[in-house]
PDB file of N, CA and C in Angstrom:
ATOM      1  N   ALA C   1     126.801 -64.205 125.921  1.00 54.00           N
ATOM      2  CA  ALA C   1     126.699 -62.785 126.156  1.00 54.00           C
ATOM      3  C   ALA C   1     128.084 -62.192 126.416  1.00 54.00           C
ATOM      4  N   CYS C   2     129.053 -62.596 125.652  1.00 61.00           N
ATOM      5  CA  CYS C   2     130.414 -62.087 125.809  1.00 61.00           C
ATOM      6  C   CYS C   2     130.557 -60.781 125.020  1.00 61.00           C
ATOM      7  N   VAL C   3     131.049 -59.736 125.667  1.00 62.00           N
ATOM      8  CA  VAL C   3     131.226 -58.439 125.033  1.00 62.00           C
ATOM      9  C   VAL C   3     132.708 -58.208 124.823  1.00 62.00           C
ATOM     10  N   ARG C   4     133.093 -57.993 123.567  1.00 63.00           N
ATOM     11  CA  ARG C   4     134.498 -57.720 123.280  1.00 63.00           C
ATOM     12  C   ARG C   4     134.741 -56.219 123.348  1.00 63.00           C
ATOM     13  N   SER C   5     135.755 -55.833 124.094  1.00 64.00           N
ATOM     14  CA  SER C   5     136.112 -54.423 124.204  1.00 64.00           C
ATOM     15  C   SER C   5     137.391 -54.176 123.410  1.00 64.00           C
ATOM     16  N   ASN C   6     137.214 -53.898 122.125  1.00 62.00           N
ATOM     17  CA  ASN C   6     138.368 -53.575 121.301  1.00 62.00           C
ATOM     18  C   ASN C   6     138.024 -52.397 120.403  1.00 62.00           C
ATOM     19  N   SER C   7     138.913 -52.015 119.502  1.00 61.00           N
ATOM     20  CA  SER C   7     138.721 -50.829 118.667  1.00 61.00           C
ATOM     21  C   SER C   7     137.598 -51.010 117.644  1.00 61.00           C
ATOM     22  N   ASN C   8     137.291 -52.238 117.234  1.00 58.00           N
ATOM     23  CA  ASN C   8     136.256 -52.459 116.232  1.00 58.00           C
ATOM     24  C   ASN C   8     134.855 -52.183 116.787  1.00 58.00           C
ATOM     25  N   ARG C   9     134.661 -52.348 118.070  1.00 60.00           N
ATOM     26  CA  ARG C   9     133.346 -52.124 118.672  1.00 60.00           C
ATOM     27  C   ARG C   9     132.959 -50.655 118.590  1.00 60.00           C
ATOM     28  N   ALA C  10     133.912 -49.761 118.798  1.00 57.00           N
ATOM     29  CA  ALA C  10     133.623 -48.329 118.730  1.00 57.00           C
ATOM     30  C   ALA C  10     133.462 -47.861 117.290  1.00 57.00           C
ATOM     31  N   ALA C  11     134.057 -48.544 116.334  1.00 55.00           N
ATOM     32  CA  ALA C  11     133.974 -48.137 114.934  1.00 55.00           C
ATOM     33  C   ALA C  11     132.603 -48.447 114.343  1.00 55.00           C
ATOM     34  N   ILE C  12     131.900 -49.440 114.858  1.00 59.00           N
ATOM     35  CA  ILE C  12     130.618 -49.837 114.301  1.00 59.00           C
ATOM     36  C   ILE C  12     129.524 -48.860 114.720  1.00 59.00           C
ATOM     37  N   SER C  13     129.509 -48.448 115.973  1.00 62.00           N
ATOM     38  CA  SER C  13     128.465 -47.535 116.447  1.00 62.00           C
ATOM     39  C   SER C  13     129.110 -46.498 117.358  1.00 62.00           C
ATOM     40  N   HIS C  14     128.305 -45.797 118.126  1.00 64.00           N
ATOM     41  CA  HIS C  14     128.824 -44.771 119.022  1.00 64.00           C
ATOM     42  C   HIS C  14     129.487 -45.410 120.241  1.00 64.00           C
ATOM     43  N   LEU C  15     130.249 -44.611 120.964  1.00 64.00           N
ATOM     44  CA  LEU C  15     130.905 -45.109 122.165  1.00 64.00           C
ATOM     45  C   LEU C  15     129.878 -45.315 123.271  1.00 64.00           C
ATOM     46  N   HIS C  16     129.963 -46.435 123.952  1.00 67.00           N
ATOM     47  CA  HIS C  16     129.006 -46.766 125.002  1.00 67.00           C
ATOM     48  C   HIS C  16     129.624 -46.404 126.354  1.00 67.00           C
ATOM     49  N   ARG C  17     129.718 -45.102 126.636  1.00 70.00           N
ATOM     50  CA  ARG C  17     130.300 -44.641 127.881  1.00 70.00           C
ATOM     51  C   ARG C  17     129.285 -43.832 128.670  1.00 70.00           C
ATOM     52  N   GLN C  18     129.320 -44.011 129.958  1.00 73.00           N
ATOM     53  CA  GLN C  18     128.485 -43.200 130.837  1.00 73.00           C
ATOM     54  C   GLN C  18     129.204 -41.913 131.224  1.00 73.00           C
ATOM     55  N   LEU C  19     130.542 -41.957 131.339  1.00 72.00           N
ATOM     56  CA  LEU C  19     131.317 -40.816 131.778  1.00 72.00           C
ATOM     57  C   LEU C  19     132.552 -40.697 130.896  1.00 72.00           C
ATOM     58  N   TYR C  20     132.777 -39.525 130.340  1.00 72.00           N
ATOM     59  CA  TYR C  20     133.932 -39.290 129.489  1.00 72.00           C
ATOM     60  C   TYR C  20     135.073 -38.738 130.344  1.00 72.00           C
ATOM     61  N   GLY C  21     136.290 -39.116 130.022  1.00 79.00           N
ATOM     62  CA  GLY C  21     137.442 -38.785 130.839  1.00 79.00           C
ATOM     63  C   GLY C  21     137.975 -37.388 130.672  1.00 79.00           C
ATOM     64  N   ARG C  22     137.543 -36.632 129.700  1.00 84.00           N
ATOM     65  CA  ARG C  22     138.054 -35.285 129.480  1.00 84.00           C
ATOM     66  C   ARG C  22     136.933 -34.366 129.014  1.00 84.00           C
ATOM     67  N   LEU C  23     137.224 -33.092 128.871  1.00 88.00           N
ATOM     68  CA  LEU C  23     136.254 -32.128 128.371  1.00 88.00           C
ATOM     69  C   LEU C  23     136.574 -31.804 126.919  1.00 88.00           C
ATOM     70  N   TYR C  24     135.532 -31.597 126.112  1.00 90.00           N
ATOM     71  CA  TYR C  24     135.681 -31.372 124.678  1.00 90.00           C
ATOM     72  C   TYR C  24     135.236 -29.965 124.324  1.00 90.00           C
ATOM     73  N   ARG C  25     135.852 -29.381 123.301  1.00 92.00           N
ATOM     74  CA  ARG C  25     135.470 -28.045 122.843  1.00 92.00           C
ATOM     75  C   ARG C  25     134.188 -28.136 122.043  1.00 92.00           C
ATOM     76  N   VAL C  26     133.192 -27.343 122.416  1.00 92.00           N
ATOM     77  CA  VAL C  26     131.868 -27.381 121.798  1.00 92.00           C
ATOM     78  C   VAL C  26     131.442 -25.950 121.489  1.00 92.00           C
ATOM     79  N   LEU C  27     130.712 -25.779 120.391  1.00 93.00           N
ATOM     80  CA  LEU C  27     130.175 -24.476 120.015  1.00 93.00           C
ATOM     81  C   LEU C  27     128.743 -24.380 120.534  1.00 93.00           C
ATOM     82  N   LEU C  28     128.482 -23.407 121.404  1.00 91.00           N
ATOM     83  CA  LEU C  28     127.150 -23.188 121.961  1.00 91.00           C
ATOM     84  C   LEU C  28     126.485 -22.066 121.185  1.00 91.00           C
ATOM     85  N   VAL C  29     125.298 -22.323 120.635  1.00 91.00           N
ATOM     86  CA  VAL C  29     124.553 -21.328 119.869  1.00 91.00           C
ATOM     87  C   VAL C  29     123.381 -20.866 120.716  1.00 91.00           C
ATOM     88  N   ASN C  30     123.353 -19.565 121.033  1.00 87.00           N
ATOM     89  CA  ASN C  30     122.259 -18.995 121.817  1.00 87.00           C
ATOM     90  C   ASN C  30     121.048 -18.734 120.931  1.00 87.00           C
ATOM     91  N   THR C  31     119.922 -18.385 121.545  1.00 82.00           N
ATOM     92  CA  THR C  31     118.685 -18.179 120.804  1.00 82.00           C
ATOM     93  C   THR C  31     118.733 -16.930 119.935  1.00 82.00           C
ATOM     94  N   ASP C  32     119.591 -15.957 120.284  1.00 84.00           N
ATOM     95  CA  ASP C  32     119.695 -14.747 119.459  1.00 84.00           C
ATOM     96  C   ASP C  32     120.681 -14.915 118.314  1.00 84.00           C
ATOM     97  N   GLY C  33     121.339 -16.060 118.201  1.00 86.00           N
ATOM     98  CA  GLY C  33     122.267 -16.321 117.101  1.00 86.00           C
ATOM     99  C   GLY C  33     123.722 -16.165 117.483  1.00 86.00           C
ATOM    100  N   SER C  34     124.013 -15.654 118.661  1.00 91.00           N
ATOM    101  CA  SER C  34     125.404 -15.509 119.084  1.00 91.00           C
ATOM    102  C   SER C  34     125.980 -16.877 119.446  1.00 91.00           C
ATOM    103  N   THR C  35     127.302 -17.019 119.296  1.00 92.00           N
ATOM    104  CA  THR C  35     127.958 -18.296 119.554  1.00 92.00           C
ATOM    105  C   THR C  35     129.048 -18.121 120.596  1.00 92.00           C
ATOM    106  N   VAL C  36     129.292 -19.173 121.368  1.00 92.00           N
ATOM    107  CA  VAL C  36     130.314 -19.189 122.407  1.00 92.00           C
ATOM    108  C   VAL C  36     130.987 -20.551 122.365  1.00 92.00           C
ATOM    109  N   ARG C  37     132.325 -20.570 122.444  1.00 93.00           N
ATOM    110  CA  ARG C  37     133.055 -21.831 122.572  1.00 93.00           C
ATOM    111  C   ARG C  37     133.177 -22.170 124.047  1.00 93.00           C
ATOM    112  N   LEU C  38     132.905 -23.427 124.414  1.00 91.00           N
ATOM    113  CA  LEU C  38     133.031 -23.842 125.793  1.00 91.00           C
ATOM    114  C   LEU C  38     133.509 -25.271 125.867  1.00 91.00           C
ATOM    115  N   ARG C  39     133.826 -25.714 127.071  1.00 90.00           N
ATOM    116  CA  ARG C  39     134.263 -27.089 127.310  1.00 90.00           C
ATOM    117  C   ARG C  39     133.055 -27.890 127.796  1.00 90.00           C
ATOM    118  N   TYR C  40     132.812 -29.053 127.173  1.00 89.00           N
ATOM    119  CA  TYR C  40     131.628 -29.852 127.470  1.00 89.00           C
ATOM    120  C   TYR C  40     132.066 -31.283 127.728  1.00 89.00           C
ATOM    121  N   GLY C  41     131.313 -32.003 128.504  1.00 86.00           N
ATOM    122  CA  GLY C  41     131.688 -33.348 128.919  1.00 86.00           C
ATOM    123  C   GLY C  41     131.505 -34.423 127.875  1.00 86.00           C
ATOM    124  N   GLU C  42     130.778 -34.150 126.797  1.00 85.00           N
ATOM    125  CA  GLU C  42     130.569 -35.129 125.736  1.00 85.00           C
ATOM    126  C   GLU C  42     131.111 -34.585 124.427  1.00 85.00           C
ATOM    127  N   PRO C  43     131.616 -35.452 123.546  1.00 87.00           N
ATOM    128  CA  PRO C  43     132.142 -34.980 122.265  1.00 87.00           C
ATOM    129  C   PRO C  43     131.022 -34.644 121.273  1.00 87.00           C
ATOM    130  N   LYS C  44     130.641 -33.375 121.221  1.00 89.00           N
ATOM    131  CA  LYS C  44     129.627 -32.898 120.285  1.00 89.00           C
ATOM    132  C   LYS C  44     130.210 -31.719 119.541  1.00 89.00           C
ATOM    133  N   ARG C  45     129.634 -31.372 118.398  1.00 90.00           N
ATOM    134  CA  ARG C  45     130.111 -30.200 117.660  1.00 90.00           C
ATOM    135  C   ARG C  45     129.366 -28.946 118.057  1.00 90.00           C
ATOM    136  N   ILE C  46     128.031 -29.028 118.073  1.00 91.00           N
ATOM    137  CA  ILE C  46     127.213 -27.843 118.317  1.00 91.00           C
ATOM    138  C   ILE C  46     126.137 -28.176 119.347  1.00 91.00           C
ATOM    139  N   LEU C  47     125.935 -27.269 120.290  1.00 89.00           N
ATOM    140  CA  LEU C  47     124.811 -27.322 121.215  1.00 89.00           C
ATOM    141  C   LEU C  47     123.940 -26.111 120.936  1.00 89.00           C
ATOM    142  N   MET C  48     122.636 -26.299 120.880  1.00 86.00           N
ATOM    143  CA  MET C  48     121.731 -25.180 120.643  1.00 86.00           C
ATOM    144  C   MET C  48     120.843 -25.007 121.864  1.00 86.00           C
ATOM    145  N   MET C  49     120.734 -23.765 122.310  1.00 84.00           N
ATOM    146  CA  MET C  49     119.868 -23.458 123.438  1.00 84.00           C
ATOM    147  C   MET C  49     118.415 -23.475 122.959  1.00 84.00           C
ATOM    148  N   PRO C  50     117.485 -24.016 123.756  1.00 82.00           N
ATOM    149  CA  PRO C  50     116.082 -24.031 123.345  1.00 82.00           C
ATOM    150  C   PRO C  50     115.482 -22.630 123.371  1.00 82.00           C
ATOM    151  N   LEU C  51     114.577 -22.374 122.443  1.00 81.00           N
ATOM    152  CA  LEU C  51     113.935 -21.074 122.335  1.00 81.00           C
ATOM    153  C   LEU C  51     112.724 -21.025 123.259  1.00 81.00           C
ATOM    154  N   ASP C  52     112.618 -19.970 124.044  1.00 82.00           N
ATOM    155  CA  ASP C  52     111.483 -19.799 124.941  1.00 82.00           C
ATOM    156  C   ASP C  52     110.348 -19.146 124.157  1.00 82.00           C
ATOM    157  N   SER C  53     109.302 -19.896 123.871  1.00 81.00           N
ATOM    158  CA  SER C  53     108.216 -19.385 123.029  1.00 81.00           C
ATOM    159  C   SER C  53     107.343 -18.353 123.746  1.00 81.00           C
ATOM    160  N   SER C  54     107.448 -18.283 125.066  1.00 85.00           N
ATOM    161  CA  SER C  54     106.621 -17.305 125.791  1.00 85.00           C
ATOM    162  C   SER C  54     107.140 -15.875 125.603  1.00 85.00           C
ATOM    163  N   THR C  55     108.401 -15.709 125.199  1.00 85.00           N
ATOM    164  CA  THR C  55     108.949 -14.363 124.989  1.00 85.00           C
ATOM    165  C   THR C  55     108.711 -13.854 123.575  1.00 85.00           C
ATOM    166  N   LEU C  56     108.239 -14.708 122.674  1.00 84.00           N
ATOM    167  CA  LEU C  56     108.022 -14.303 121.287  1.00 84.00           C
ATOM    168  C   LEU C  56     106.713 -13.530 121.139  1.00 84.00           C
ATOM    169  N   PRO C  57     106.615 -12.676 120.108  1.00 90.00           N
ATOM    170  CA  PRO C  57     105.319 -12.051 119.821  1.00 90.00           C
ATOM    171  C   PRO C  57     104.304 -13.109 119.376  1.00 90.00           C
ATOM    172  N   GLU C  58     103.043 -12.780 119.507  1.00 92.00           N
ATOM    173  CA  GLU C  58     101.969 -13.751 119.232  1.00 92.00           C
ATOM    174  C   GLU C  58     102.001 -14.242 117.779  1.00 92.00           C
ATOM    175  N   ALA C  59     102.240 -13.346 116.819  1.00 93.00           N
ATOM    176  CA  ALA C  59     102.234 -13.737 115.403  1.00 93.00           C
ATOM    177  C   ALA C  59     103.393 -14.675 115.091  1.00 93.00           C
ATOM    178  N   GLU C  60     104.567 -14.375 115.638  1.00 89.00           N
ATOM    179  CA  GLU C  60     105.720 -15.234 115.373  1.00 89.00           C
ATOM    180  C   GLU C  60     105.584 -16.587 116.059  1.00 89.00           C
ATOM    181  N   ARG C  61     104.988 -16.609 117.237  1.00 90.00           N
ATOM    182  CA  ARG C  61     104.767 -17.877 117.947  1.00 90.00           C
ATOM    183  C   ARG C  61     103.818 -18.774 117.172  1.00 90.00           C
ATOM    184  N   LYS C  62     102.738 -18.187 116.628  1.00 91.00           N
ATOM    185  CA  LYS C  62     101.796 -18.981 115.830  1.00 91.00           C
ATOM    186  C   LYS C  62     102.431 -19.462 114.537  1.00 91.00           C
ATOM    187  N   ALA C  63     103.294 -18.639 113.926  1.00 91.00           N
ATOM    188  CA  ALA C  63     103.973 -19.046 112.700  1.00 91.00           C
ATOM    189  C   ALA C  63     104.920 -20.220 112.968  1.00 91.00           C
ATOM    190  N   ARG C  64     105.623 -20.205 114.102  1.00 86.00           N
ATOM    191  CA  ARG C  64     106.513 -21.316 114.452  1.00 86.00           C
ATOM    192  C   ARG C  64     105.715 -22.583 114.709  1.00 86.00           C
ATOM    193  N   LEU C  65     104.570 -22.455 115.366  1.00 88.00           N
ATOM    194  CA  LEU C  65     103.729 -23.630 115.611  1.00 88.00           C
ATOM    195  C   LEU C  65     103.190 -24.206 114.304  1.00 88.00           C
ATOM    196  N   ARG C  66     102.820 -23.329 113.356  1.00 89.00           N
ATOM    197  CA  ARG C  66     102.337 -23.806 112.050  1.00 89.00           C
ATOM    198  C   ARG C  66     103.428 -24.549 111.301  1.00 89.00           C
ATOM    199  N   ARG C  67     104.686 -24.086 111.414  1.00 88.00           N
ATOM    200  CA  ARG C  67     105.794 -24.774 110.738  1.00 88.00           C
ATOM    201  C   ARG C  67     106.074 -26.129 111.380  1.00 88.00           C
ATOM    202  N   HIS C  68     105.939 -26.223 112.710  1.00 85.00           N
ATOM    203  CA  HIS C  68     106.204 -27.487 113.392  1.00 85.00           C
ATOM    204  C   HIS C  68     105.080 -28.489 113.214  1.00 85.00           C
ATOM    205  N   PHE C  69     103.850 -28.000 113.176  1.00 88.00           N
ATOM    206  CA  PHE C  69     102.691 -28.879 113.034  1.00 88.00           C
ATOM    207  C   PHE C  69     101.873 -28.425 111.825  1.00 88.00           C
ATOM    208  N   PRO C  70     102.283 -28.798 110.603  1.00 83.00           N
ATOM    209  CA  PRO C  70     101.541 -28.352 109.421  1.00 83.00           C
ATOM    210  C   PRO C  70     100.169 -29.011 109.345  1.00 83.00           C
ATOM    211  N   SER C  71      99.242 -28.325 108.670  1.00 83.00           N
ATOM    212  CA  SER C  71      97.893 -28.872 108.538  1.00 83.00           C
ATOM    213  C   SER C  71      97.894 -30.015 107.537  1.00 83.00           C
ATOM    214  N   LYS C  72      96.876 -30.834 107.613  1.00 84.00           N
ATOM    215  CA  LYS C  72      96.791 -31.986 106.717  1.00 84.00           C
ATOM    216  C   LYS C  72      96.487 -31.513 105.298  1.00 84.00           C
ATOM    217  N   PRO C  73      97.075 -32.161 104.294  1.00 84.00           N
ATOM    218  CA  PRO C  73      96.779 -31.745 102.919  1.00 84.00           C
ATOM    219  C   PRO C  73      95.334 -32.058 102.552  1.00 84.00           C
ATOM    220  N   LYS C  74      94.738 -31.160 101.790  1.00 83.00           N
ATOM    221  CA  LYS C  74      93.346 -31.340 101.379  1.00 83.00           C
ATOM    222  C   LYS C  74      93.267 -32.333 100.229  1.00 83.00           C
ATOM    223  N   ALA C  75      92.185 -33.088 100.193  1.00 84.00           N
ATOM    224  CA  ALA C  75      91.994 -34.083  99.144  1.00 84.00           C
ATOM    225  C   ALA C  75      91.704 -33.377  97.821  1.00 84.00           C
ATOM    226  N   LYS C  76      92.398 -33.807  96.773  1.00 83.00           N
ATOM    227  CA  LYS C  76      92.186 -33.201  95.455  1.00 83.00           C
ATOM    228  C   LYS C  76      90.996 -33.855  94.760  1.00 83.00           C
ATOM    229  N   GLU C  77      90.331 -33.086  93.954  1.00 81.00           N
ATOM    230  CA  GLU C  77      89.190 -33.597  93.212  1.00 81.00           C
ATOM    231  C   GLU C  77      89.693 -34.406  92.014  1.00 81.00           C
ATOM    232  N   GLU C  78      89.147 -35.595  91.842  1.00 80.00           N
ATOM    233  CA  GLU C  78      89.595 -36.464  90.752  1.00 80.00           C
ATOM    234  C   GLU C  78      89.062 -35.973  89.414  1.00 80.00           C
ATOM    235  N   GLU C  79      89.876 -36.177  88.390  1.00 76.00           N
ATOM    236  CA  GLU C  79      89.472 -35.765  87.047  1.00 76.00           C
ATOM    237  C   GLU C  79      88.535 -36.811  86.451  1.00 76.00           C
ATOM    238  N   THR C  80      87.579 -36.353  85.688  1.00 76.00           N
ATOM    239  CA  THR C  80      86.670 -37.269  84.996  1.00 76.00           C
ATOM    240  C   THR C  80      86.898 -37.167  83.496  1.00 76.00           C
ATOM    241  N   PHE C  81      86.550 -38.214  82.783  1.00 75.00           N
ATOM    242  CA  PHE C  81      86.760 -38.270  81.338  1.00 75.00           C
ATOM    243  C   PHE C  81      85.471 -38.018  80.566  1.00 75.00           C
ATOM    244  N   LYS C  82      84.504 -37.355  81.161  1.00 77.00           N
ATOM    245  CA  LYS C  82      83.220 -37.142  80.496  1.00 77.00           C
ATOM    246  C   LYS C  82      83.322 -36.126  79.368  1.00 77.00           C
ATOM    247  N   GLY C  83      84.151 -35.104  79.524  1.00 77.00           N
ATOM    248  CA  GLY C  83      84.212 -34.052  78.515  1.00 77.00           C
ATOM    249  C   GLY C  83      85.271 -34.276  77.441  1.00 77.00           C
ATOM    250  N   ILE C  84      85.920 -35.445  77.404  1.00 79.00           N
ATOM    251  CA  ILE C  84      87.004 -35.688  76.444  1.00 79.00           C
ATOM    252  C   ILE C  84      86.462 -36.465  75.256  1.00 79.00           C
ATOM    253  N   ASP C  85      86.812 -36.013  74.048  1.00 82.00           N
ATOM    254  CA  ASP C  85      86.441 -36.717  72.827  1.00 82.00           C
ATOM    255  C   ASP C  85      87.517 -37.756  72.528  1.00 82.00           C
ATOM    256  N   LEU C  86      87.167 -39.045  72.637  1.00 80.00           N
ATOM    257  CA  LEU C  86      88.146 -40.106  72.461  1.00 80.00           C
ATOM    258  C   LEU C  86      88.548 -40.317  71.001  1.00 80.00           C
ATOM    259  N   ASP C  87      87.764 -39.825  70.054  1.00 83.00           N
ATOM    260  CA  ASP C  87      88.115 -40.001  68.641  1.00 83.00           C
ATOM    261  C   ASP C  87      89.366 -39.219  68.253  1.00 83.00           C
ATOM    262  N   THR C  88      89.666 -38.148  68.961  1.00 84.00           N
ATOM    263  CA  THR C  88      90.876 -37.374  68.638  1.00 84.00           C
ATOM    264  C   THR C  88      92.144 -38.128  69.017  1.00 84.00           C
ATOM    265  N   TYR C  89      92.049 -39.080  69.945  1.00 83.00           N
ATOM    266  CA  TYR C  89      93.221 -39.847  70.378  1.00 83.00           C
ATOM    267  C   TYR C  89      93.238 -41.251  69.808  1.00 83.00           C
ATOM    268  N   LYS C  90      92.376 -41.526  68.852  1.00 85.00           N
ATOM    269  CA  LYS C  90      92.265 -42.863  68.287  1.00 85.00           C
ATOM    270  C   LYS C  90      93.530 -43.271  67.536  1.00 85.00           C
ATOM    271  N   LYS C  91      94.252 -42.288  66.972  1.00 85.00           N
ATOM    272  CA  LYS C  91      95.453 -42.602  66.192  1.00 85.00           C
ATOM    273  C   LYS C  91      96.604 -43.101  67.080  1.00 85.00           C
ATOM    274  N   TYR C  92      96.545 -42.858  68.373  1.00 86.00           N
ATOM    275  CA  TYR C  92      97.618 -43.280  69.277  1.00 86.00           C
ATOM    276  C   TYR C  92      97.374 -44.674  69.857  1.00 86.00           C
ATOM    277  N   TRP C  93      96.227 -45.255  69.649  1.00 83.00           N
ATOM    278  CA  TRP C  93      95.948 -46.581  70.177  1.00 83.00           C
ATOM    279  C   TRP C  93      96.608 -47.636  69.329  1.00 83.00           C
ATOM    280  N   LYS C  94      97.046 -48.709  69.951  1.00 73.00           N
ATOM    281  CA  LYS C  94      97.624 -49.816  69.183  1.00 73.00           C
ATOM    282  C   LYS C  94      96.500 -50.700  68.672  1.00 73.00           C
ATOM    283  N   LYS C  95      96.714 -51.223  67.476  1.00 64.00           N
ATOM    284  CA  LYS C  95      95.686 -52.069  66.858  1.00 64.00           C
ATOM    285  C   LYS C  95      95.985 -53.522  67.077  1.00 64.00           C
TER     286      LYS C  95
END
């Protein structure tokens, strides 16, 4: 269970740190679409504020829920070959 702490370990996956030593510039996106640059403790590009669904109108709230949880697709009816005349396609069969 020997753990090597060198530059190759960070290149394979993300950094395994609990606390970062400096603050990083991050773009914060508010729910109305406005953006603010701020200093954040983790190296990220964009932070998005969560949308409060209780402030939305009823129609828009239901539309957002429908987009997040779509209904199950309906089963399609299978085609039958009862109405097809097979003699018209006889020339395409291999002998």
